[in-house]
Every structure is written in C-alpha cells, then in structure tokens.
C-alpha cells in the first residue's frame, strides 16, 4: 500500500457556518485563513486521516462590527484561543460517494467528538497535471458546548443568537 499526502487548495475551498439570528433568519460566515491535510492509503478516501485548523481572526461574516464581536471574549476570544482545529478519528462509508467522518473538534480549548457528513466527488487531474480530490462537508454543533455562550434576550421572547451552528465546507485537495 502506498501512502498519499494531500494539502488543501485554498483558492478553490471555502469553510463556512450558519447560525440563526433572532430565531428566524440565518447569518452566514466563513474563515478566510485555514489549513487542512489528508493522509491516506492508495488514494482511498475511506482510509483518510484528516487534520484541519482555522485562524479565528480570519472570521468573516461580511460585517466588521459583528466580526470583531465574534473575535472578542464574548465569543471565540481569538487573543487567547487563536485556532479552531479538527482531527479525524474515523471514517464510515455510507455508500459509494457518501461518508461520515468522526473526529475531535476543538474550539476555545474545549474538545468534543463530532460527526460530519461528507460527499466525496472523487479524483480528477487539472490542466496542469495536478491530481485533485473534491469533498463537500456538512454537520451541526451546539455552540454552547464549546463555551460560545454569549446571547441577548429578545423583547418578544427568545434569543438573539441560536445555539445550533451549521458547518459547511466545499474543499479541493491537491496530491503532493
């Protein structure tokens, strides 16, 4: 068996999230500075070990005031906890192109095991001879479980920021 190493192609990848605002609309955001690697056997996705990290200061919700609030101690506390990381612990093949990846997600030094659904698009050679792999990831976490507890009550009842956070990623990897 031959080991393969893959690195993320940041120009063709996006790591994002959505959270309910005022209990009825979603606010989207993304991280602009991130790294990820995959190591697997014979280019088989189901044998992959995946590592990911994102710089908290790179959070981008298209609103500078909100981004600064998210970087503050009320939320991510980027000064004390500059990285969000994920390390896979297992992959379960559901069918030919769908997998579940389990792994340890760390936010603010709190680590929880999560499961993400992955659609694997397969391998393709680009016009410059690079072998690429494409994946789409999705999942959901409760932000409070990671110490992201800030909120504000609404006059009409409910809260300003939802607890559930939807995670999404569209990612291309390049074989080294």
PDB file of C-alpha atoms in Angstrom:
ATOM      1  CA  UNK A   1       0.000   0.000   0.000  1.00  0.00           C
ATOM      2  CA  UNK A   2       1.250   3.437  -0.950  1.00  0.00           C
ATOM      3  CA  UNK A   3       0.699   6.411   1.350  1.00  0.00           C
ATOM      4  CA  UNK A   4      -0.676   9.581  -0.232  1.00  0.00           C
ATOM      5  CA  UNK A   5      -0.473  13.064   1.225  1.00  0.00           C
ATOM      6  CA  UNK A   6      -2.856  15.833   0.252  1.00  0.00           C
ATOM      7  CA  UNK A   7      -2.986  19.551   1.095  1.00  0.00           C
ATOM      8  CA  UNK A   8      -5.903  21.888   0.772  1.00  0.00           C
ATOM      9  CA  UNK A   9      -6.177  24.166  -2.242  1.00  0.00           C
ATOM     10  CA  UNK A  10      -7.325  27.383  -0.514  1.00  0.00           C
ATOM     11  CA  UNK A  11      -8.103  29.145  -3.799  1.00  0.00           C
ATOM     12  CA  UNK A  12     -10.798  26.538  -4.502  1.00  0.00           C
ATOM     13  CA  UNK A  13     -12.056  25.860  -0.976  1.00  0.00           C
ATOM     14  CA  UNK A  14     -14.419  27.507   1.488  1.00  0.00           C
ATOM     15  CA  UNK A  15     -15.057  26.744   5.165  1.00  0.00           C
ATOM     16  CA  UNK A  16     -18.282  28.242   6.495  1.00  0.00           C
ATOM     17  CA  UNK A  17     -21.076  28.224   9.037  1.00  0.00           C
ATOM     18  CA  UNK A  18     -24.642  29.453   9.586  1.00  0.00           C
ATOM     19  CA  UNK A  19     -26.346  30.475  12.824  1.00  0.00           C
ATOM     20  CA  UNK A  20     -29.914  31.624  13.461  1.00  0.00           C
ATOM     21  CA  UNK A  21     -30.253  35.325  14.195  1.00  0.00           C
ATOM     22  CA  UNK A  22     -33.325  36.490  16.123  1.00  0.00           C
ATOM     23  CA  UNK A  23     -34.643  32.933  15.802  1.00  0.00           C
ATOM     24  CA  UNK A  24     -35.863  33.318  12.220  1.00  0.00           C
ATOM     25  CA  UNK A  25     -33.049  34.074   9.749  1.00  0.00           C
ATOM     26  CA  UNK A  26     -29.597  32.623   9.216  1.00  0.00           C
ATOM     27  CA  UNK A  27     -26.382  34.629   9.338  1.00  0.00           C
ATOM     28  CA  UNK A  28     -23.554  33.083   7.327  1.00  0.00           C
ATOM     29  CA  UNK A  29     -19.857  33.348   7.912  1.00  0.00           C
ATOM     30  CA  UNK A  30     -16.599  31.798   6.850  1.00  0.00           C
ATOM     31  CA  UNK A  31     -12.948  31.553   7.782  1.00  0.00           C
ATOM     32  CA  UNK A  32     -10.510  33.031   5.286  1.00  0.00           C
ATOM     33  CA  UNK A  33      -7.292  31.558   6.734  1.00  0.00           C
ATOM     34  CA  UNK A  34      -7.301  27.786   7.126  1.00  0.00           C
ATOM     35  CA  UNK A  35      -5.162  24.707   6.547  1.00  0.00           C
ATOM     36  CA  UNK A  36      -6.033  21.052   6.056  1.00  0.00           C
ATOM     37  CA  UNK A  37      -4.219  17.863   5.194  1.00  0.00           C
ATOM     38  CA  UNK A  38      -5.228  14.329   4.342  1.00  0.00           C
ATOM     39  CA  UNK A  39      -3.089  11.228   4.554  1.00  0.00           C
ATOM     40  CA  UNK A  40      -4.481   8.017   3.092  1.00  0.00           C
ATOM     41  CA  UNK A  41      -3.600   4.656   1.562  1.00  0.00           C
ATOM     42  CA  UNK A  42      -3.690   4.206  -2.227  1.00  0.00           C
ATOM     43  CA  UNK A  43      -5.799   7.377  -2.630  1.00  0.00           C
ATOM     44  CA  UNK A  44      -8.772   5.654  -0.951  1.00  0.00           C
ATOM     45  CA  UNK A  45     -10.856   8.218   0.901  1.00  0.00           C
ATOM     46  CA  UNK A  46     -12.136   5.718   3.477  1.00  0.00           C
ATOM     47  CA  UNK A  47      -8.546   5.265   4.785  1.00  0.00           C
ATOM     48  CA  UNK A  48      -8.011   9.011   5.313  1.00  0.00           C
ATOM     49  CA  UNK A  49      -6.659  10.778   8.351  1.00  0.00           C
ATOM     50  CA  UNK A  50      -7.800  14.406   8.148  1.00  0.00           C
ATOM     51  CA  UNK A  51      -6.426  17.416  10.023  1.00  0.00           C
ATOM     52  CA  UNK A  52      -7.883  20.909   9.817  1.00  0.00           C
ATOM     53  CA  UNK A  53      -7.293  24.266  11.502  1.00  0.00           C
ATOM     54  CA  UNK A  54      -8.665  27.782  11.036  1.00  0.00           C
ATOM     55  CA  UNK A  55      -7.372  31.094  12.344  1.00  0.00           C
ATOM     56  CA  UNK A  56     -10.158  32.629  14.438  1.00  0.00           C
ATOM     57  CA  UNK A  57      -9.033  36.157  13.482  1.00  0.00           C
ATOM     58  CA  UNK A  58      -9.919  35.330   9.864  1.00  0.00           C
ATOM     59  CA  UNK A  59     -13.642  35.035  10.631  1.00  0.00           C
ATOM     60  CA  UNK A  60     -15.711  36.905   8.049  1.00  0.00           C
ATOM     61  CA  UNK A  61     -19.475  37.462   8.219  1.00  0.00           C
ATOM     62  CA  UNK A  62     -19.439  40.445   5.859  1.00  0.00           C
ATOM     63  CA  UNK A  63     -19.936  42.812   8.812  1.00  0.00           C
ATOM     64  CA  UNK A  64     -16.843  44.210  10.560  1.00  0.00           C
ATOM     65  CA  UNK A  65     -18.648  45.043  13.822  1.00  0.00           C
ATOM     66  CA  UNK A  66     -20.069  41.520  14.086  1.00  0.00           C
ATOM     67  CA  UNK A  67     -16.699  40.004  13.134  1.00  0.00           C
ATOM     68  CA  UNK A  68     -14.963  41.988  15.885  1.00  0.00           C
ATOM     69  CA  UNK A  69     -17.621  40.891  18.388  1.00  0.00           C
ATOM     70  CA  UNK A  70     -17.111  37.248  17.356  1.00  0.00           C
ATOM     71  CA  UNK A  71     -13.330  37.641  17.854  1.00  0.00           C
ATOM     72  CA  UNK A  72     -13.868  39.117  21.343  1.00  0.00           C
ATOM     73  CA  UNK A  73     -14.030  37.282  24.667  1.00  0.00           C
ATOM     74  CA  UNK A  74     -17.856  37.235  24.343  1.00  0.00           C
ATOM     75  CA  UNK A  75     -17.454  34.536  21.680  1.00  0.00           C
ATOM     76  CA  UNK A  76     -14.239  32.979  20.348  1.00  0.00           C
ATOM     77  CA  UNK A  77     -11.717  35.043  22.381  1.00  0.00           C
ATOM     78  CA  UNK A  78      -9.261  34.999  19.476  1.00  0.00           C
ATOM     79  CA  UNK A  79      -6.494  36.555  21.557  1.00  0.00           C
ATOM     80  CA  UNK A  80      -6.466  33.609  23.992  1.00  0.00           C
ATOM     81  CA  UNK A  81      -7.651  30.888  21.594  1.00  0.00           C
ATOM     82  CA  UNK A  82      -6.407  31.759  18.079  1.00  0.00           C
ATOM     83  CA  UNK A  83      -7.142  28.367  16.440  1.00  0.00           C
ATOM     84  CA  UNK A  84     -10.089  26.120  15.775  1.00  0.00           C
ATOM     85  CA  UNK A  85      -8.963  22.580  14.947  1.00  0.00           C
ATOM     86  CA  UNK A  86     -10.340  19.221  13.866  1.00  0.00           C
ATOM     87  CA  UNK A  87      -8.627  15.820  13.840  1.00  0.00           C
ATOM     88  CA  UNK A  88     -10.455  12.845  12.363  1.00  0.00           C
ATOM     89  CA  UNK A  89     -10.791   9.690  14.440  1.00  0.00           C
ATOM     90  CA  UNK A  90     -12.699   7.501  11.967  1.00  0.00           C
ATOM     91  CA  UNK A  91     -14.463   7.304   8.629  1.00  0.00           C
ATOM     92  CA  UNK A  92     -17.577   5.268   7.920  1.00  0.00           C
ATOM     93  CA  UNK A  93     -18.536   4.615   4.305  1.00  0.00           C
ATOM     94  CA  UNK A  94     -22.301   5.012   3.795  1.00  0.00           C
ATOM     95  CA  UNK A  95     -22.321   4.382   0.036  1.00  0.00           C
ATOM     96  CA  UNK A  96     -20.053   4.915  -2.963  1.00  0.00           C
ATOM     97  CA  UNK A  97     -19.638   8.678  -2.506  1.00  0.00           C
ATOM     98  CA  UNK A  98     -21.065   9.422   0.954  1.00  0.00           C
ATOM     99  CA  UNK A  99     -19.142   9.045   4.191  1.00  0.00           C
ATOM    100  CA  UNK A 100     -19.395  10.022   7.838  1.00  0.00           C
ATOM    101  CA  UNK A 101     -16.246  11.419   9.404  1.00  0.00           C
ATOM    102  CA  UNK A 102     -15.925  11.371  13.169  1.00  0.00           C
ATOM    103  CA  UNK A 103     -13.341  13.490  14.862  1.00  0.00           C
ATOM    104  CA  UNK A 104     -12.331  15.823  17.619  1.00  0.00           C
ATOM    105  CA  UNK A 105     -13.280  19.480  17.144  1.00  0.00           C
ATOM    106  CA  UNK A 106     -11.532  21.970  19.425  1.00  0.00           C
ATOM    107  CA  UNK A 107     -12.842  25.495  19.981  1.00  0.00           C
ATOM    108  CA  UNK A 108     -11.617  27.644  22.900  1.00  0.00           C
ATOM    109  CA  UNK A 109      -9.652  24.636  24.272  1.00  0.00           C
ATOM    110  CA  UNK A 110     -12.884  22.613  24.520  1.00  0.00           C
ATOM    111  CA  UNK A 111     -12.715  19.382  22.540  1.00  0.00           C
ATOM    112  CA  UNK A 112     -15.815  17.421  21.536  1.00  0.00           C
ATOM    113  CA  UNK A 113     -16.249  14.467  19.220  1.00  0.00           C
ATOM    114  CA  UNK A 114     -18.465  15.369  16.273  1.00  0.00           C
ATOM    115  CA  UNK A 115     -19.627  13.613  13.115  1.00  0.00           C
ATOM    116  CA  UNK A 116     -19.728  15.290   9.715  1.00  0.00           C
ATOM    117  CA  UNK A 117     -21.402  14.049   6.549  1.00  0.00           C
ATOM    118  CA  UNK A 118     -19.109  14.059   3.541  1.00  0.00           C
ATOM    119  CA  UNK A 119     -19.871  13.802  -0.138  1.00  0.00           C
ATOM    120  CA  UNK A 120     -16.707  12.663  -1.883  1.00  0.00           C
ATOM    121  CA  UNK A 121     -16.515  13.826  -5.510  1.00  0.00           C
ATOM    122  CA  UNK A 122     -13.589  11.617  -6.447  1.00  0.00           C
ATOM    123  CA  UNK A 123     -10.263  12.340  -8.118  1.00  0.00           C
ATOM    124  CA  UNK A 124      -9.512  14.453 -11.167  1.00  0.00           C
ATOM    125  CA  UNK A 125      -6.439  15.777 -12.944  1.00  0.00           C
ATOM    126  CA  UNK A 126      -6.404  19.538 -13.540  1.00  0.00           C
ATOM    127  CA  UNK A 127      -4.974  21.133 -16.743  1.00  0.00           C
ATOM    128  CA  UNK A 128      -1.539  21.466 -15.069  1.00  0.00           C
ATOM    129  CA  UNK A 129      -1.246  17.775 -14.194  1.00  0.00           C
ATOM    130  CA  UNK A 130      -2.172  18.059 -10.500  1.00  0.00           C
ATOM    131  CA  UNK A 131      -4.321  15.293  -9.038  1.00  0.00           C
ATOM    132  CA  UNK A 132      -7.169  16.785  -7.013  1.00  0.00           C
ATOM    133  CA  UNK A 133      -9.842  15.395  -4.708  1.00  0.00           C
ATOM    134  CA  UNK A 134     -13.114  17.175  -4.008  1.00  0.00           C
ATOM    135  CA  UNK A 135     -15.283  16.900  -0.912  1.00  0.00           C
ATOM    136  CA  UNK A 136     -18.339  18.646   0.500  1.00  0.00           C
ATOM    137  CA  UNK A 137     -18.822  18.513   4.261  1.00  0.00           C
ATOM    138  CA  UNK A 138     -21.807  19.359   6.428  1.00  0.00           C
ATOM    139  CA  UNK A 139     -22.695  18.993  10.072  1.00  0.00           C
ATOM    140  CA  UNK A 140     -24.133  20.706  13.093  1.00  0.00           C
ATOM    141  CA  UNK A 141     -22.789  21.571  16.534  1.00  0.00           C
ATOM    142  CA  UNK A 142     -24.200  23.285  19.598  1.00  0.00           C
ATOM    143  CA  UNK A 143     -22.029  26.367  20.081  1.00  0.00           C
ATOM    144  CA  UNK A 144     -22.654  26.438  23.850  1.00  0.00           C
ATOM    145  CA  UNK A 145     -20.932  23.053  24.210  1.00  0.00           C
ATOM    146  CA  UNK A 146     -17.720  24.818  23.129  1.00  0.00           C
ATOM    147  CA  UNK A 147     -18.051  27.756  25.530  1.00  0.00           C
ATOM    148  CA  UNK A 148     -19.633  30.131  22.993  1.00  0.00           C
ATOM    149  CA  UNK A 149     -22.409  31.150  25.364  1.00  0.00           C
ATOM    150  CA  UNK A 150     -22.978  34.890  24.801  1.00  0.00           C
ATOM    151  CA  UNK A 151     -26.554  35.839  23.966  1.00  0.00           C
ATOM    152  CA  UNK A 152     -29.174  38.527  24.430  1.00  0.00           C
ATOM    153  CA  UNK A 153     -32.878  38.124  25.176  1.00  0.00           C
ATOM    154  CA  UNK A 154     -35.423  39.476  22.732  1.00  0.00           C
ATOM    155  CA  UNK A 155     -38.317  41.596  23.933  1.00  0.00           C
ATOM    156  CA  UNK A 156     -40.748  39.323  22.072  1.00  0.00           C
ATOM    157  CA  UNK A 157     -39.234  36.206  23.665  1.00  0.00           C
ATOM    158  CA  UNK A 158     -36.407  34.025  22.501  1.00  0.00           C
ATOM    159  CA  UNK A 159     -32.773  34.968  21.990  1.00  0.00           C
ATOM    160  CA  UNK A 160     -30.640  36.905  19.526  1.00  0.00           C
ATOM    161  CA  UNK A 161     -28.235  34.073  18.576  1.00  0.00           C
ATOM    162  CA  UNK A 162     -29.260  30.446  18.040  1.00  0.00           C
ATOM    163  CA  UNK A 163     -27.423  27.594  19.744  1.00  0.00           C
ATOM    164  CA  UNK A 164     -27.123  25.285  16.736  1.00  0.00           C
ATOM    165  CA  UNK A 165     -24.402  26.109  14.240  1.00  0.00           C
ATOM    166  CA  UNK A 166     -24.461  24.509  10.794  1.00  0.00           C
ATOM    167  CA  UNK A 167     -20.999  23.720   9.441  1.00  0.00           C
ATOM    168  CA  UNK A 168     -20.348  23.607   5.706  1.00  0.00           C
ATOM    169  CA  UNK A 169     -17.253  23.192   3.562  1.00  0.00           C
ATOM    170  CA  UNK A 170     -16.521  22.888  -0.123  1.00  0.00           C
ATOM    171  CA  UNK A 171     -12.943  21.700  -0.413  1.00  0.00           C
ATOM    172  CA  UNK A 172     -10.386  20.701  -3.038  1.00  0.00           C
ATOM    173  CA  UNK A 173      -7.229  18.856  -2.037  1.00  0.00           C
ATOM    174  CA  UNK A 174      -4.051  18.587  -4.110  1.00  0.00           C
ATOM    175  CA  UNK A 175      -1.992  15.412  -4.052  1.00  0.00           C
ATOM    176  CA  UNK A 176       1.614  16.100  -3.078  1.00  0.00           C
TER     177      UNK A 176
END
